[in-house]
Amino acid sequence: MTRVAIFVDTQNVYYTVREAYGKHFDYRRFWAKVTANREVVAARCYAIDKGDAKQREFQNILRSIGFDVRLKPFIQRADGSAKGDWDVGITLDAIEYAEKADVVVLVSGDGDFDLLAQKIREVHGKRVEVYGVPQLTAASLINAASEFIPIERDLLLG
C-alpha cells in the first residue's frame, strides 16, 4: 500500500479558497480523496491560534477527521502588523516524513514551498502532490510538484 504524508498550510488554504470562491475548503472530502487506498504516515494541519471558541471548534473537527493540528500563537506586533506562519515547521516536518512516505502531499499555494517540493522529489525520490487554488498558486510550486491538483468545486463546502 502506498504510504502518504499530508501537510496542510491551513491559513493559506483558508484565504485562497475564500478569495477565489467565497467558500470554505472541504477537509472531509479532501481526506477521503487523498487517503483512498493509502496508508497515512502523517497528516498535519498547521494553524495560528487566536484562542477563540469558533477556531477551537474548527480545530476539533480537523482532529476528528484524522489530522494532527499544530498550533502557533498569533503574534500582534507593536506596529500593528501580525506574524504567524508555519513555513519552516511545515518544511522540517515534510523533510522528516519524506523518508517514511512514498507520496508527500502539500496543500498550499505558497511559492516558498517550491524548493521543498523540488528537494523531496530530487533528493528523496518521492512523489509530491500539491493541492492549491489554481489562480492563487505560485507557478514555481506547480512546476516543482510531481502533480498539481486544483482545489475546485469538488473540494469546496456548500
PDB file of C-alpha atoms in Angstrom:
ATOM      1  CA  MET A   1       0.000   0.000   0.000  1.00  0.00           C
ATOM      2  CA  THR A   2       1.236   3.488  -0.845  1.00  0.00           C
ATOM      3  CA  ARG A   3       2.321   5.478   2.216  1.00  0.00           C
ATOM      4  CA  VAL A   4       1.302   9.152   2.299  1.00  0.00           C
ATOM      5  CA  ALA A   5       2.318  12.140   4.426  1.00  0.00           C
ATOM      6  CA  ILE A   6      -0.046  15.131   4.307  1.00  0.00           C
ATOM      7  CA  PHE A   7       0.841  18.712   5.233  1.00  0.00           C
ATOM      8  CA  VAL A   8      -1.806  21.450   5.128  1.00  0.00           C
ATOM      9  CA  ASP A   9      -0.963  25.160   5.299  1.00  0.00           C
ATOM     10  CA  THR A  10      -4.333  25.958   6.877  1.00  0.00           C
ATOM     11  CA  GLN A  11      -4.051  29.753   6.727  1.00  0.00           C
ATOM     12  CA  ASN A  12      -3.069  29.718   3.052  1.00  0.00           C
ATOM     13  CA  VAL A  13      -5.930  27.381   2.139  1.00  0.00           C
ATOM     14  CA  TYR A  14      -8.475  29.411   4.112  1.00  0.00           C
ATOM     15  CA  TYR A  15      -7.571  32.716   2.484  1.00  0.00           C
ATOM     16  CA  THR A  16      -7.046  31.492  -1.090  1.00  0.00           C
ATOM     17  CA  VAL A  17     -10.272  29.456  -1.163  1.00  0.00           C
ATOM     18  CA  ARG A  18     -12.219  32.351   0.337  1.00  0.00           C
ATOM     19  CA  GLU A  19     -10.720  34.852  -2.120  1.00  0.00           C
ATOM     20  CA  ALA A  20     -11.222  32.697  -5.216  1.00  0.00           C
ATOM     21  CA  TYR A  21     -14.591  31.130  -4.439  1.00  0.00           C
ATOM     22  CA  GLY A  22     -16.104  32.836  -1.388  1.00  0.00           C
ATOM     23  CA  LYS A  23     -16.378  29.383   0.206  1.00  0.00           C
ATOM     24  CA  HIS A  24     -14.544  27.033   2.567  1.00  0.00           C
ATOM     25  CA  PHE A  25     -12.270  24.071   1.877  1.00  0.00           C
ATOM     26  CA  ASP A  26     -13.924  20.688   2.471  1.00  0.00           C
ATOM     27  CA  TYR A  27     -11.404  18.891   4.661  1.00  0.00           C
ATOM     28  CA  ARG A  28     -13.516  15.710   4.883  1.00  0.00           C
ATOM     29  CA  ARG A  29     -13.770  15.338   1.110  1.00  0.00           C
ATOM     30  CA  PHE A  30     -10.079  16.144   0.767  1.00  0.00           C
ATOM     31  CA  TRP A  31      -9.216  13.485   3.373  1.00  0.00           C
ATOM     32  CA  ALA A  32     -11.309  10.871   1.570  1.00  0.00           C
ATOM     33  CA  LYS A  33      -9.666  11.704  -1.757  1.00  0.00           C
ATOM     34  CA  VAL A  34      -6.050  11.897  -0.597  1.00  0.00           C
ATOM     35  CA  THR A  35      -6.111   8.846   1.698  1.00  0.00           C
ATOM     36  CA  ALA A  36      -8.046   6.450  -0.578  1.00  0.00           C
ATOM     37  CA  ASN A  37      -6.098   3.175  -0.795  1.00  0.00           C
ATOM     38  CA  ARG A  38      -3.175   4.765   1.045  1.00  0.00           C
ATOM     39  CA  GLU A  39      -1.595   4.275   4.459  1.00  0.00           C
ATOM     40  CA  VAL A  40      -1.314   7.598   6.306  1.00  0.00           C
ATOM     41  CA  VAL A  41       2.076   8.027   7.991  1.00  0.00           C
ATOM     42  CA  ALA A  42       1.448  11.675   8.938  1.00  0.00           C
ATOM     43  CA  ALA A  43      -1.390  14.133   8.465  1.00  0.00           C
ATOM     44  CA  ARG A  44      -0.831  17.594   9.866  1.00  0.00           C
ATOM     45  CA  CYS A  45      -2.672  20.875   9.650  1.00  0.00           C
ATOM     46  CA  TYR A  46      -0.707  23.953  10.662  1.00  0.00           C
ATOM     47  CA  ALA A  47      -2.680  26.879  12.043  1.00  0.00           C
ATOM     48  CA  ILE A  48      -2.429  30.071  14.026  1.00  0.00           C
ATOM     49  CA  ASP A  49      -4.142  30.036  17.421  1.00  0.00           C
ATOM     50  CA  LYS A  50      -6.061  33.184  18.270  1.00  0.00           C
ATOM     51  CA  GLY A  51      -7.817  31.398  21.114  1.00  0.00           C
ATOM     52  CA  ASP A  52     -11.440  31.923  20.096  1.00  0.00           C
ATOM     53  CA  ALA A  53     -14.160  29.316  20.527  1.00  0.00           C
ATOM     54  CA  LYS A  54     -15.082  29.054  16.836  1.00  0.00           C
ATOM     55  CA  GLN A  55     -11.461  28.376  15.959  1.00  0.00           C
ATOM     56  CA  ARG A  56     -11.167  25.685  18.654  1.00  0.00           C
ATOM     57  CA  GLU A  57     -14.299  24.030  17.255  1.00  0.00           C
ATOM     58  CA  PHE A  58     -12.735  24.002  13.767  1.00  0.00           C
ATOM     59  CA  GLN A  59      -9.515  22.514  15.171  1.00  0.00           C
ATOM     60  CA  ASN A  60     -11.513  19.769  16.870  1.00  0.00           C
ATOM     61  CA  ILE A  61     -13.251  18.966  13.575  1.00  0.00           C
ATOM     62  CA  LEU A  62      -9.843  18.613  11.918  1.00  0.00           C
ATOM     63  CA  ARG A  63      -8.734  16.265  14.709  1.00  0.00           C
ATOM     64  CA  SER A  64     -11.905  14.174  14.326  1.00  0.00           C
ATOM     65  CA  ILE A  65     -11.132  13.731  10.617  1.00  0.00           C
ATOM     66  CA  GLY A  66      -7.656  12.416  11.435  1.00  0.00           C
ATOM     67  CA  PHE A  67      -5.369  15.440  11.335  1.00  0.00           C
ATOM     68  CA  ASP A  68      -2.756  16.295  13.928  1.00  0.00           C
ATOM     69  CA  VAL A  69      -3.317  20.029  14.436  1.00  0.00           C
ATOM     70  CA  ARG A  70      -0.175  22.069  15.049  1.00  0.00           C
ATOM     71  CA  LEU A  71      -0.774  25.486  16.562  1.00  0.00           C
ATOM     72  CA  LYS A  72       1.385  28.565  16.804  1.00  0.00           C
ATOM     73  CA  PRO A  73       0.281  31.616  18.787  1.00  0.00           C
ATOM     74  CA  PHE A  74      -0.894  34.657  16.879  1.00  0.00           C
ATOM     75  CA  ILE A  75       1.596  37.468  17.453  1.00  0.00           C
ATOM     76  CA  GLN A  76       0.476  41.080  17.196  1.00  0.00           C
ATOM     77  CA  ARG A  77       3.451  43.411  16.837  1.00  0.00           C
ATOM     78  CA  ALA A  78       3.667  46.863  18.409  1.00  0.00           C
ATOM     79  CA  ASP A  79       3.429  48.463  14.945  1.00  0.00           C
ATOM     80  CA  GLY A  80       0.065  46.749  14.369  1.00  0.00           C
ATOM     81  CA  SER A  81       1.353  44.106  11.958  1.00  0.00           C
ATOM     82  CA  ALA A  82       0.881  40.445  12.730  1.00  0.00           C
ATOM     83  CA  LYS A  83       3.066  37.371  12.486  1.00  0.00           C
ATOM     84  CA  GLY A  84       2.131  33.758  12.264  1.00  0.00           C
ATOM     85  CA  ASP A  85       3.366  31.480   9.561  1.00  0.00           C
ATOM     86  CA  TRP A  86       4.381  27.854   9.587  1.00  0.00           C
ATOM     87  CA  ASP A  87       6.667  27.671   6.541  1.00  0.00           C
ATOM     88  CA  VAL A  88       9.715  26.453   8.478  1.00  0.00           C
ATOM     89  CA  GLY A  89       7.683  23.974  10.572  1.00  0.00           C
ATOM     90  CA  ILE A  90       5.962  22.509   7.519  1.00  0.00           C
ATOM     91  CA  THR A  91       9.288  22.233   5.714  1.00  0.00           C
ATOM     92  CA  LEU A  92      11.050  20.474   8.590  1.00  0.00           C
ATOM     93  CA  ASP A  93       8.180  18.005   9.062  1.00  0.00           C
ATOM     94  CA  ALA A  94       7.883  17.277   5.335  1.00  0.00           C
ATOM     95  CA  ILE A  95      11.621  16.571   5.049  1.00  0.00           C
ATOM     96  CA  GLU A  96      11.452  14.310   8.128  1.00  0.00           C
ATOM     97  CA  TYR A  97       8.481  12.311   6.820  1.00  0.00           C
ATOM     98  CA  ALA A  98       9.744  12.134   3.221  1.00  0.00           C
ATOM     99  CA  GLU A  99      11.831   9.131   4.316  1.00  0.00           C
ATOM    100  CA  LYS A 100       8.759   7.316   5.651  1.00  0.00           C
ATOM    101  CA  ALA A 101       6.322   8.080   2.825  1.00  0.00           C
ATOM    102  CA  ASP A 102       6.013   7.254  -0.853  1.00  0.00           C
ATOM    103  CA  VAL A 103       3.950  10.388  -1.521  1.00  0.00           C
ATOM    104  CA  VAL A 104       4.147  13.770   0.175  1.00  0.00           C
ATOM    105  CA  VAL A 105       1.012  15.896  -0.165  1.00  0.00           C
ATOM    106  CA  LEU A 106       1.297  19.630   0.355  1.00  0.00           C
ATOM    107  CA  VAL A 107      -1.803  21.790   0.494  1.00  0.00           C
ATOM    108  CA  SER A 108      -0.709  25.363  -0.156  1.00  0.00           C
ATOM    109  CA  GLY A 109      -0.249  27.842  -2.943  1.00  0.00           C
ATOM    110  CA  ASP A 110       2.796  29.451  -1.339  1.00  0.00           C
ATOM    111  CA  GLY A 111       5.722  29.648  -3.761  1.00  0.00           C
ATOM    112  CA  ASP A 112       8.140  29.423  -0.824  1.00  0.00           C
ATOM    113  CA  PHE A 113       7.469  25.676  -0.879  1.00  0.00           C
ATOM    114  CA  ASP A 114       8.823  25.171  -4.412  1.00  0.00           C
ATOM    115  CA  LEU A 115      12.288  24.347  -3.065  1.00  0.00           C
ATOM    116  CA  LEU A 116      10.779  21.864  -0.617  1.00  0.00           C
ATOM    117  CA  ALA A 117       8.846  20.067  -3.362  1.00  0.00           C
ATOM    118  CA  GLN A 118      11.907  20.002  -5.595  1.00  0.00           C
ATOM    119  CA  LYS A 119      14.139  18.672  -2.788  1.00  0.00           C
ATOM    120  CA  ILE A 120      11.717  15.882  -1.846  1.00  0.00           C
ATOM    121  CA  ARG A 121      11.473  14.809  -5.491  1.00  0.00           C
ATOM    122  CA  GLU A 122      15.147  15.022  -6.351  1.00  0.00           C
ATOM    123  CA  VAL A 123      16.904  14.030  -3.119  1.00  0.00           C
ATOM    124  CA  HIS A 124      14.380  11.621  -1.650  1.00  0.00           C
ATOM    125  CA  GLY A 125      12.928  10.371  -4.943  1.00  0.00           C
ATOM    126  CA  LYS A 126       9.361  10.796  -3.685  1.00  0.00           C
ATOM    127  CA  ARG A 127       6.208  11.894  -5.422  1.00  0.00           C
ATOM    128  CA  VAL A 128       4.938  15.344  -4.372  1.00  0.00           C
ATOM    129  CA  GLU A 129       1.276  16.199  -4.882  1.00  0.00           C
ATOM    130  CA  VAL A 130       0.388  19.860  -4.433  1.00  0.00           C
ATOM    131  CA  TYR A 131      -3.206  20.948  -3.874  1.00  0.00           C
ATOM    132  CA  GLY A 132      -3.922  24.642  -4.390  1.00  0.00           C
ATOM    133  CA  VAL A 133      -6.320  27.184  -5.826  1.00  0.00           C
ATOM    134  CA  PRO A 134      -5.138  27.366  -9.463  1.00  0.00           C
ATOM    135  CA  GLN A 135      -5.169  31.129  -9.919  1.00  0.00           C
ATOM    136  CA  LEU A 136      -3.576  31.741  -6.494  1.00  0.00           C
ATOM    137  CA  THR A 137      -0.872  29.066  -6.525  1.00  0.00           C
ATOM    138  CA  ALA A 138       2.662  30.089  -7.440  1.00  0.00           C
ATOM    139  CA  ALA A 139       3.742  28.796 -10.846  1.00  0.00           C
ATOM    140  CA  SER A 140       7.076  27.780  -9.337  1.00  0.00           C
ATOM    141  CA  LEU A 141       5.297  25.490  -6.868  1.00  0.00           C
ATOM    142  CA  ILE A 142       3.111  23.971  -9.575  1.00  0.00           C
ATOM    143  CA  ASN A 143       6.210  23.297 -11.676  1.00  0.00           C
ATOM    144  CA  ALA A 144       8.133  21.774  -8.751  1.00  0.00           C
ATOM    145  CA  ALA A 145       5.353  19.280  -7.940  1.00  0.00           C
ATOM    146  CA  SER A 146       5.060  15.803  -9.396  1.00  0.00           C
ATOM    147  CA  GLU A 147       1.376  16.613  -9.818  1.00  0.00           C
ATOM    148  CA  PHE A 148      -0.710  19.714  -9.171  1.00  0.00           C
ATOM    149  CA  ILE A 149      -4.300  19.033  -8.120  1.00  0.00           C
ATOM    150  CA  PRO A 150      -6.514  22.108  -8.317  1.00  0.00           C
ATOM    151  CA  ILE A 151      -8.795  22.969  -5.425  1.00  0.00           C
ATOM    152  CA  GLU A 152     -12.078  23.430  -7.235  1.00  0.00           C
ATOM    153  CA  ARG A 153     -15.785  22.688  -6.733  1.00  0.00           C
ATOM    154  CA  ASP A 154     -15.318  19.067  -5.656  1.00  0.00           C
ATOM    155  CA  LEU A 155     -13.231  20.205  -2.649  1.00  0.00           C
ATOM    156  CA  LEU A 156     -15.431  23.113  -1.537  1.00  0.00           C
ATOM    157  CA  LEU A 157     -18.165  23.268   1.093  1.00  0.00           C
ATOM    158  CA  GLY A 158     -21.564  24.481   0.007  1.00  0.00           C
TER     159      GLY A 158
END
